[in-house]
Amino acid sequence: MWLSTLLLLVSATLSSGQGCGKFRQIAEGVILNQTFGETAKRIIEKSDNCTAACLAETDFVCTAFLSVQNGECVLLDKIDLNRQVMKDVSYYRLYNEACDGETPSIGYCPFEITRTNVKVSASSVSPGMTSPSGCRDFCVARYHNLNCTAFTVAPVDKVFSTCSLFQSVTSADVSDGSMDLWTTVCETTPVNCAYGSWNDWSSTCSTSCGGGTQTRSRSIASESSNGGTACDTSLLNETQTCSTNDCPTDCMYGKWEQWGTCSATCGGGIKMRGRAITSLPANGGTACSTSLLSETQVCSTNDCSKDWTYAIWGCLGACIVIAAVALWCAVDRSCRKHKTAVWPATVTCFIEDNRAPPEYPGPTKTISIASGRI
């Protein structure tokens, strides 16, 4: 029925002061024009995040709020959950601070028509002529500070009638009349899942620096009953950040350059290459070392005694050995003695202009080799 307003009979009083920043929804469809036991309230007409707005409140400690899909927030310093919090088909959701992750137990007490065609002689207050829904709203709003649990009004098909509000009604107060009697019919209070105490945080962090995590856990103390909130295994473990100190950063080096020229052409020389520092150490990291900026390598290890150069006229290209002593060569380039020749020896060079022997040997010149150098 469209007039089936619900009362929420709750089991405990929560007041401000925790400040943990964690909220859980405890009811939805809450009627706005009622008091929740608050001593301070702020209405924010437009907000994308009521939780953030509650935490940002500076005039009072916000521990509860109502939110609606259009972005309106009603911030409260506290709510008294021993009160009868009424709800219907409205869009407001009620959130309360829940630092231990548990939801308060809530019993539903709907307004129902319990008698028809009656009049009630009990003490009452009246806001005057109203519709049935208007009479309900006055009851919900505790008109004249009355803790209203019942009201009489004409049947729904009558547009307006006298609205009478009652704190309590007994059977002796009821007699024949023309009004409908609406009263709250409370159901068995649901019992939510109960959780045990948290164990200690794990002794070690997942990392020693740069931000890691550590965990703690708890167990289920008792299961829910009477339609209460079921146990949520995601609430059995939680994590927190640890080791947020910056990690050490070691000295960083760039890529090696190309090897330099060898210090000798034979007999074993040295060549060198270097690199630069690209990043200095930080937070106690390994320092830079100048000894790691360069390195050397042995080069030109060939035997100098077997490489005899004839520099008198020079040859083009490689020399050609005949009987281990005779060389053919072209003019204008260096000529080397064949390594199998035994010195001292006499070597004949055939000088030829831009042609390769042996097709056209040309003039000859005999050189007497007495040592490894000419």
Coordinates of C-alpha atoms in Angstrom, one line a residue:
M1 CA 0.0 0.0 0.0
W2 CA 1.3 3.5 -0.9
L3 CA 0.8 4.6 2.7
S4 CA 2.9 1.8 4.2
T5 CA 5.3 3.9 6.1
L6 CA 7.9 2.0 8.0
L7 CA 9.4 2.7 11.4
L8 CA 12.9 1.5 12.2
L9 CA 13.2 0.3 15.8
V10 CA 16.9 0.2 16.4
S11 CA 18.9 -1.4 19.2
A12 CA 21.6 1.1 20.2
T13 CA 22.5 4.8 20.3
L14 CA 25.6 5.9 18.3
S15 CA 27.0 9.4 19.0
S16 CA 29.8 11.4 17.5
G17 CA 33.4 11.1 18.4
Q18 CA 34.9 8.2 16.6
G19 CA 36.1 10.1 13.5
C20 CA 37.3 6.9 11.7
G21 CA 35.9 8.1 8.3
K22 CA 34.1 4.8 7.6
F23 CA 30.4 4.8 6.9
R24 CA 27.8 2.1 6.2
Q25 CA 24.3 2.3 5.0
I26 CA 21.8 1.4 7.7
A27 CA 18.5 2.2 6.0
E28 CA 17.0 3.4 2.7
G29 CA 13.8 5.1 1.8
V30 CA 14.1 7.3 4.9
I31 CA 11.6 10.1 5.4
L32 CA 13.5 13.4 5.6
N33 CA 11.2 15.5 7.8
Q34 CA 12.0 13.7 11.0
T35 CA 14.5 14.2 13.7
F36 CA 17.3 11.6 14.3
G37 CA 18.5 12.8 17.7
E38 CA 21.0 15.2 16.1
T39 CA 22.1 18.5 17.7
A40 CA 23.7 19.9 14.6
K41 CA 22.7 19.5 10.9
R42 CA 23.8 20.9 7.5
I43 CA 22.0 20.5 4.2
I44 CA 24.1 20.5 1.1
E45 CA 21.9 20.8 -2.0
K46 CA 24.5 19.4 -4.5
S47 CA 27.4 17.1 -3.8
D48 CA 29.1 14.3 -5.7
N49 CA 30.3 12.6 -2.6
C50 CA 28.4 12.8 0.7
T51 CA 31.0 10.8 2.5
A52 CA 33.7 13.4 1.6
A53 CA 31.4 16.2 2.5
C54 CA 30.8 14.7 5.9
L55 CA 34.5 14.3 6.5
A56 CA 35.2 17.9 5.4
E57 CA 32.6 19.4 7.7
T58 CA 34.3 21.9 10.1
D59 CA 31.5 23.3 12.2
F60 CA 30.8 20.0 13.9
V61 CA 32.0 16.4 13.9
C62 CA 29.9 14.7 11.2
T63 CA 29.1 11.0 12.1
A64 CA 26.0 10.4 9.9
F65 CA 24.3 11.6 6.8
L66 CA 21.4 11.1 4.4
S67 CA 22.0 11.1 0.7
V68 CA 19.8 11.0 -2.3
Q69 CA 20.5 10.2 -6.0
N70 CA 20.2 13.9 -7.1
G71 CA 23.3 14.7 -5.0
E72 CA 21.6 16.3 -1.9
C73 CA 23.3 15.6 1.4
V74 CA 22.0 16.1 4.9
L75 CA 25.0 16.0 7.4
L76 CA 24.3 15.1 11.1
D77 CA 26.6 15.3 14.1
K78 CA 24.9 12.1 15.5
I79 CA 21.9 9.9 15.3
D80 CA 20.0 8.2 18.2
L81 CA 19.3 4.7 17.0
N82 CA 17.0 4.1 19.9
R83 CA 14.5 6.4 18.2
Q84 CA 11.9 5.2 15.8
V85 CA 13.4 6.1 12.4
M86 CA 10.6 6.1 9.8
K87 CA 10.9 5.2 6.2
D88 CA 8.7 4.8 3.1
V89 CA 9.3 4.9 -0.6
S90 CA 11.5 8.0 -0.6
Y91 CA 15.0 8.0 -2.1
Y92 CA 17.0 9.0 1.0
R93 CA 19.6 6.6 2.3
L94 CA 20.8 6.8 5.9
Y95 CA 24.5 6.2 6.6
N96 CA 26.2 6.1 10.0
E97 CA 29.8 5.9 11.1
A98 CA 30.8 2.3 11.6
C99 CA 34.4 2.1 12.7
D100 CA 34.3 -1.6 13.4
G101 CA 32.7 -2.4 10.1
E102 CA 29.4 -3.7 11.6
T103 CA 25.9 -2.5 10.9
P104 CA 23.6 -1.7 13.8
S105 CA 20.6 -4.1 14.2
I106 CA 17.4 -2.5 12.9
G107 CA 13.8 -3.7 13.5
Y108 CA 11.1 -2.7 11.0
C109 CA 7.8 -1.3 12.4
P110 CA 5.4 -0.5 9.5
F111 CA 2.3 1.7 9.9
E112 CA -0.7 -0.5 9.2
I113 CA -4.4 0.0 9.4
T114 CA -5.4 -2.0 12.4
R115 CA -9.0 -0.8 12.8
T116 CA -11.6 0.8 10.6
N117 CA -14.7 2.8 11.4
V118 CA -13.5 3.8 14.9
K119 CA -12.9 6.7 17.1
V120 CA -10.1 6.9 19.7
S121 CA -10.6 8.6 23.1
A122 CA -6.9 8.6 24.1
S123 CA -5.0 11.9 24.6
S124 CA -4.0 13.3 21.2
V125 CA -2.8 16.3 19.3
S126 CA -4.1 17.4 15.9
P127 CA -2.5 19.5 13.1
G128 CA -6.0 20.0 11.7
M129 CA -7.4 18.8 8.3
T130 CA -5.0 16.7 6.3
S131 CA -4.9 13.9 3.7
P132 CA -3.9 10.4 5.0
S133 CA -0.3 10.8 3.8
G134 CA -0.2 14.3 5.4
C135 CA -1.3 12.9 8.7
R136 CA 1.4 10.2 8.5
D137 CA 4.0 12.9 7.9
F138 CA 2.9 14.8 11.0
C139 CA 3.2 11.6 13.0
V140 CA 6.7 10.9 11.5
A141 CA 7.8 14.5 12.3
R142 CA 6.7 14.2 15.9
Y143 CA 4.3 17.1 15.7
H144 CA 4.4 19.1 19.0
N145 CA 7.2 16.8 20.2
L146 CA 4.8 13.9 20.4
N147 CA 6.4 10.5 20.2
C148 CA 3.7 9.4 17.8
T149 CA 3.0 5.7 17.3
A150 CA -0.6 5.9 15.9
F151 CA -3.0 8.2 14.2
T152 CA -6.6 8.3 13.0
V153 CA -7.7 9.8 9.7
A154 CA -10.6 9.3 7.3
P155 CA -10.4 6.5 4.8
V156 CA -8.1 7.0 1.8
D157 CA -11.0 7.8 -0.5
K158 CA -11.7 10.9 1.6
V159 CA -9.3 13.7 0.5
F160 CA -9.2 15.6 3.7
S161 CA -10.2 14.9 7.3
T162 CA -9.2 15.7 10.9
C163 CA -5.9 14.1 11.7
S164 CA -5.4 13.0 15.3
L165 CA -2.0 11.8 16.6
F166 CA -1.5 9.5 19.5
Q167 CA 1.5 8.5 21.6
S168 CA -0.2 5.2 22.5
V169 CA -3.6 3.6 22.0
T170 CA -5.1 0.7 24.0
S171 CA -8.2 -1.4 23.1
A172 CA -10.1 0.5 25.9
D173 CA -9.6 3.7 24.0
V174 CA -11.3 2.5 20.8
S175 CA -15.0 2.6 20.0
D176 CA -17.2 2.8 17.0
G177 CA -16.7 5.7 14.7
S178 CA -15.8 6.7 11.1
M179 CA -12.0 6.9 11.1
D180 CA -9.2 4.5 10.2
L181 CA -6.7 3.7 12.9
W182 CA -3.1 3.4 11.8
T183 CA -0.6 2.0 14.3
T184 CA 2.9 0.6 14.2
V185 CA 3.2 -3.2 14.2
C186 CA 6.8 -4.0 15.1
E187 CA 8.3 -7.2 13.8
T188 CA 11.1 -9.2 15.5
T189 CA 14.2 -7.2 15.6
P190 CA 16.8 -8.7 13.2
V191 CA 20.1 -9.7 14.7
N192 CA 23.1 -8.9 12.5
C193 CA 26.2 -11.0 12.1
A194 CA 28.7 -10.3 14.9
Y195 CA 32.4 -10.3 14.5
G196 CA 35.2 -11.0 17.0
S197 CA 38.0 -8.6 17.9
W198 CA 40.8 -7.8 15.5
N199 CA 44.0 -9.7 15.8
D200 CA 47.3 -7.8 15.9
W201 CA 48.7 -6.4 12.6
S202 CA 51.2 -8.8 10.9
S203 CA 54.7 -8.1 12.3
T204 CA 56.3 -7.8 8.9
C205 CA 55.5 -5.4 6.0
S206 CA 55.3 -6.7 2.4
T207 CA 58.3 -4.5 1.5
S208 CA 61.0 -2.6 3.4
C209 CA 60.5 0.7 1.6
G210 CA 58.4 2.5 -1.0
G211 CA 55.1 1.6 0.6
G212 CA 53.9 -1.9 1.4
T213 CA 51.0 -3.5 3.2
Q214 CA 50.4 -5.5 6.3
T215 CA 47.2 -7.3 7.3
R216 CA 45.1 -8.3 10.3
S217 CA 42.1 -10.6 10.6
R218 CA 39.2 -11.5 12.8
S219 CA 36.7 -14.3 13.0
I220 CA 32.9 -14.5 13.1
A221 CA 31.5 -14.5 16.6
S222 CA 27.9 -15.3 15.7
E223 CA 25.8 -15.6 12.6
S224 CA 22.8 -13.4 11.7
S225 CA 19.2 -14.3 12.5
N226 CA 15.7 -12.9 12.0
G227 CA 16.6 -11.5 8.7
G228 CA 19.6 -9.5 10.0
T229 CA 22.6 -8.6 8.0
A230 CA 24.5 -11.7 6.9
C231 CA 28.2 -12.2 7.6
D232 CA 30.5 -10.7 5.0
T233 CA 33.8 -12.5 4.6
S234 CA 35.3 -9.4 3.0
L235 CA 35.1 -7.8 6.5
L236 CA 37.2 -10.6 8.1
N237 CA 40.5 -9.1 6.8
E238 CA 41.8 -5.6 6.3
T239 CA 45.1 -4.0 5.2
Q240 CA 47.0 -0.9 6.0
T241 CA 50.0 0.8 4.4
C242 CA 53.5 0.4 5.9
S243 CA 57.1 1.1 5.2
T244 CA 56.4 4.4 3.4
N245 CA 60.0 5.6 3.5
D246 CA 61.7 6.2 0.2
C247 CA 63.8 3.3 -1.1
P248 CA 67.6 3.7 -1.7
T249 CA 68.6 4.6 -5.2
D250 CA 72.1 3.4 -6.4
C251 CA 74.4 5.4 -8.7
M252 CA 73.4 4.8 -12.3
Y253 CA 75.9 4.7 -15.3
G254 CA 75.3 5.3 -19.0
K255 CA 76.2 3.1 -21.9
W256 CA 79.8 2.3 -22.7
E257 CA 81.3 4.4 -25.6
Q258 CA 83.1 2.8 -28.5
W259 CA 86.6 1.4 -27.9
G260 CA 89.4 3.9 -28.6
T261 CA 92.5 3.3 -30.9
C262 CA 95.0 0.7 -29.8
S263 CA 98.2 2.1 -28.4
A264 CA 100.3 -0.1 -30.6
T265 CA 100.0 -1.9 -34.0
C266 CA 101.7 -5.1 -32.8
G267 CA 103.3 -6.8 -29.8
G268 CA 100.3 -6.0 -27.5
G269 CA 98.8 -2.6 -26.8
I270 CA 96.0 -1.1 -24.8
K271 CA 92.7 0.4 -25.9
M272 CA 90.2 2.2 -23.6
R273 CA 86.5 3.1 -23.5
G274 CA 84.5 5.2 -21.0
R275 CA 81.0 6.0 -19.8
A276 CA 79.2 8.8 -17.9
I277 CA 77.2 9.0 -14.6
T278 CA 73.5 9.4 -15.4
S279 CA 72.0 9.5 -11.9
L280 CA 73.4 10.2 -8.5
P281 CA 72.6 8.0 -5.5
A282 CA 69.8 8.9 -3.0
N283 CA 68.5 7.7 0.3
G284 CA 71.6 5.7 1.2
G285 CA 72.1 4.0 -2.2
T286 CA 75.5 2.8 -3.5
A287 CA 77.8 5.8 -4.2
C288 CA 79.3 6.4 -7.7
S289 CA 82.9 5.1 -8.3
T290 CA 85.2 6.8 -10.7
S291 CA 87.0 3.4 -11.2
L292 CA 83.8 2.3 -13.0
L293 CA 83.8 5.1 -15.5
S294 CA 86.5 3.5 -17.7
E295 CA 87.9 0.2 -18.7
T296 CA 90.8 -1.1 -20.8
Q297 CA 91.5 -4.1 -23.0
V298 CA 94.6 -5.6 -24.6
C299 CA 94.9 -5.2 -28.4
S300 CA 97.3 -5.8 -31.3
T301 CA 98.8 -8.9 -29.8
N302 CA 100.4 -10.0 -33.2
D303 CA 104.2 -10.6 -33.2
C304 CA 106.1 -7.6 -34.5
S305 CA 109.2 -9.7 -35.7
K306 CA 107.2 -11.4 -38.5
D307 CA 105.9 -8.3 -40.1
W308 CA 108.7 -6.8 -42.2
T309 CA 107.8 -3.8 -44.3
Y310 CA 109.7 -2.9 -47.4
A311 CA 109.5 0.9 -47.5
I312 CA 112.0 1.5 -50.3
W313 CA 109.4 1.7 -53.0
G314 CA 106.2 0.2 -51.7
C315 CA 103.6 -2.1 -53.3
L316 CA 99.9 -2.1 -54.3
G317 CA 98.0 -4.9 -52.6
A318 CA 99.4 -8.1 -51.0
C319 CA 102.8 -9.5 -52.0
I320 CA 103.0 -12.8 -53.8
V321 CA 105.7 -15.2 -52.6
I322 CA 107.7 -17.3 -55.0
A323 CA 109.9 -20.0 -53.5
A324 CA 109.5 -18.3 -50.1
V325 CA 111.8 -15.4 -51.2
A326 CA 110.5 -13.7 -54.3
L327 CA 107.7 -11.1 -54.1
W328 CA 105.6 -9.6 -56.9
C329 CA 104.0 -6.3 -56.1
A330 CA 102.5 -3.2 -57.7
V331 CA 104.0 0.3 -57.2
D332 CA 103.2 2.9 -54.6
R333 CA 102.1 0.7 -51.7
S334 CA 103.8 -1.0 -48.8
C335 CA 105.0 -4.6 -49.3
R336 CA 105.4 -7.1 -46.5
K337 CA 107.8 -10.1 -46.4
H338 CA 106.1 -13.4 -46.4
K339 CA 106.1 -14.8 -42.9
T340 CA 107.6 -18.2 -44.0
A341 CA 110.7 -16.5 -45.4
V342 CA 113.9 -17.0 -43.3
W343 CA 116.1 -14.0 -42.9
P344 CA 118.8 -12.9 -43.6
A345 CA 117.6 -13.5 -47.2
T346 CA 117.6 -11.9 -50.6
V347 CA 114.2 -10.9 -51.9
T348 CA 113.5 -9.9 -55.5
C349 CA 110.7 -7.3 -56.0
F350 CA 109.3 -7.0 -59.6
I351 CA 108.3 -3.4 -60.1
E352 CA 105.3 -3.0 -62.4
D353 CA 103.1 -0.1 -63.3
N354 CA 99.5 -0.6 -62.5
R355 CA 99.6 -4.3 -63.4
A356 CA 99.6 -7.4 -61.3
P357 CA 102.3 -10.0 -61.8
P358 CA 103.1 -12.6 -62.9
E359 CA 101.5 -11.7 -66.3
Y360 CA 103.8 -8.7 -66.7
P361 CA 106.5 -8.7 -64.1
G362 CA 108.3 -5.6 -65.5
P363 CA 111.7 -4.3 -64.1
T364 CA 113.2 -6.0 -61.0
K365 CA 115.0 -4.8 -58.0
T366 CA 116.9 -7.1 -55.6
I367 CA 116.9 -6.3 -51.9
S368 CA 119.2 -8.0 -49.5
I369 CA 117.5 -8.5 -46.1
A370 CA 119.8 -8.8 -43.2
S371 CA 117.4 -8.0 -40.4
G372 CA 113.7 -7.5 -39.6
R373 CA 113.9 -3.9 -40.6
I374 CA 114.8 -2.2 -43.9

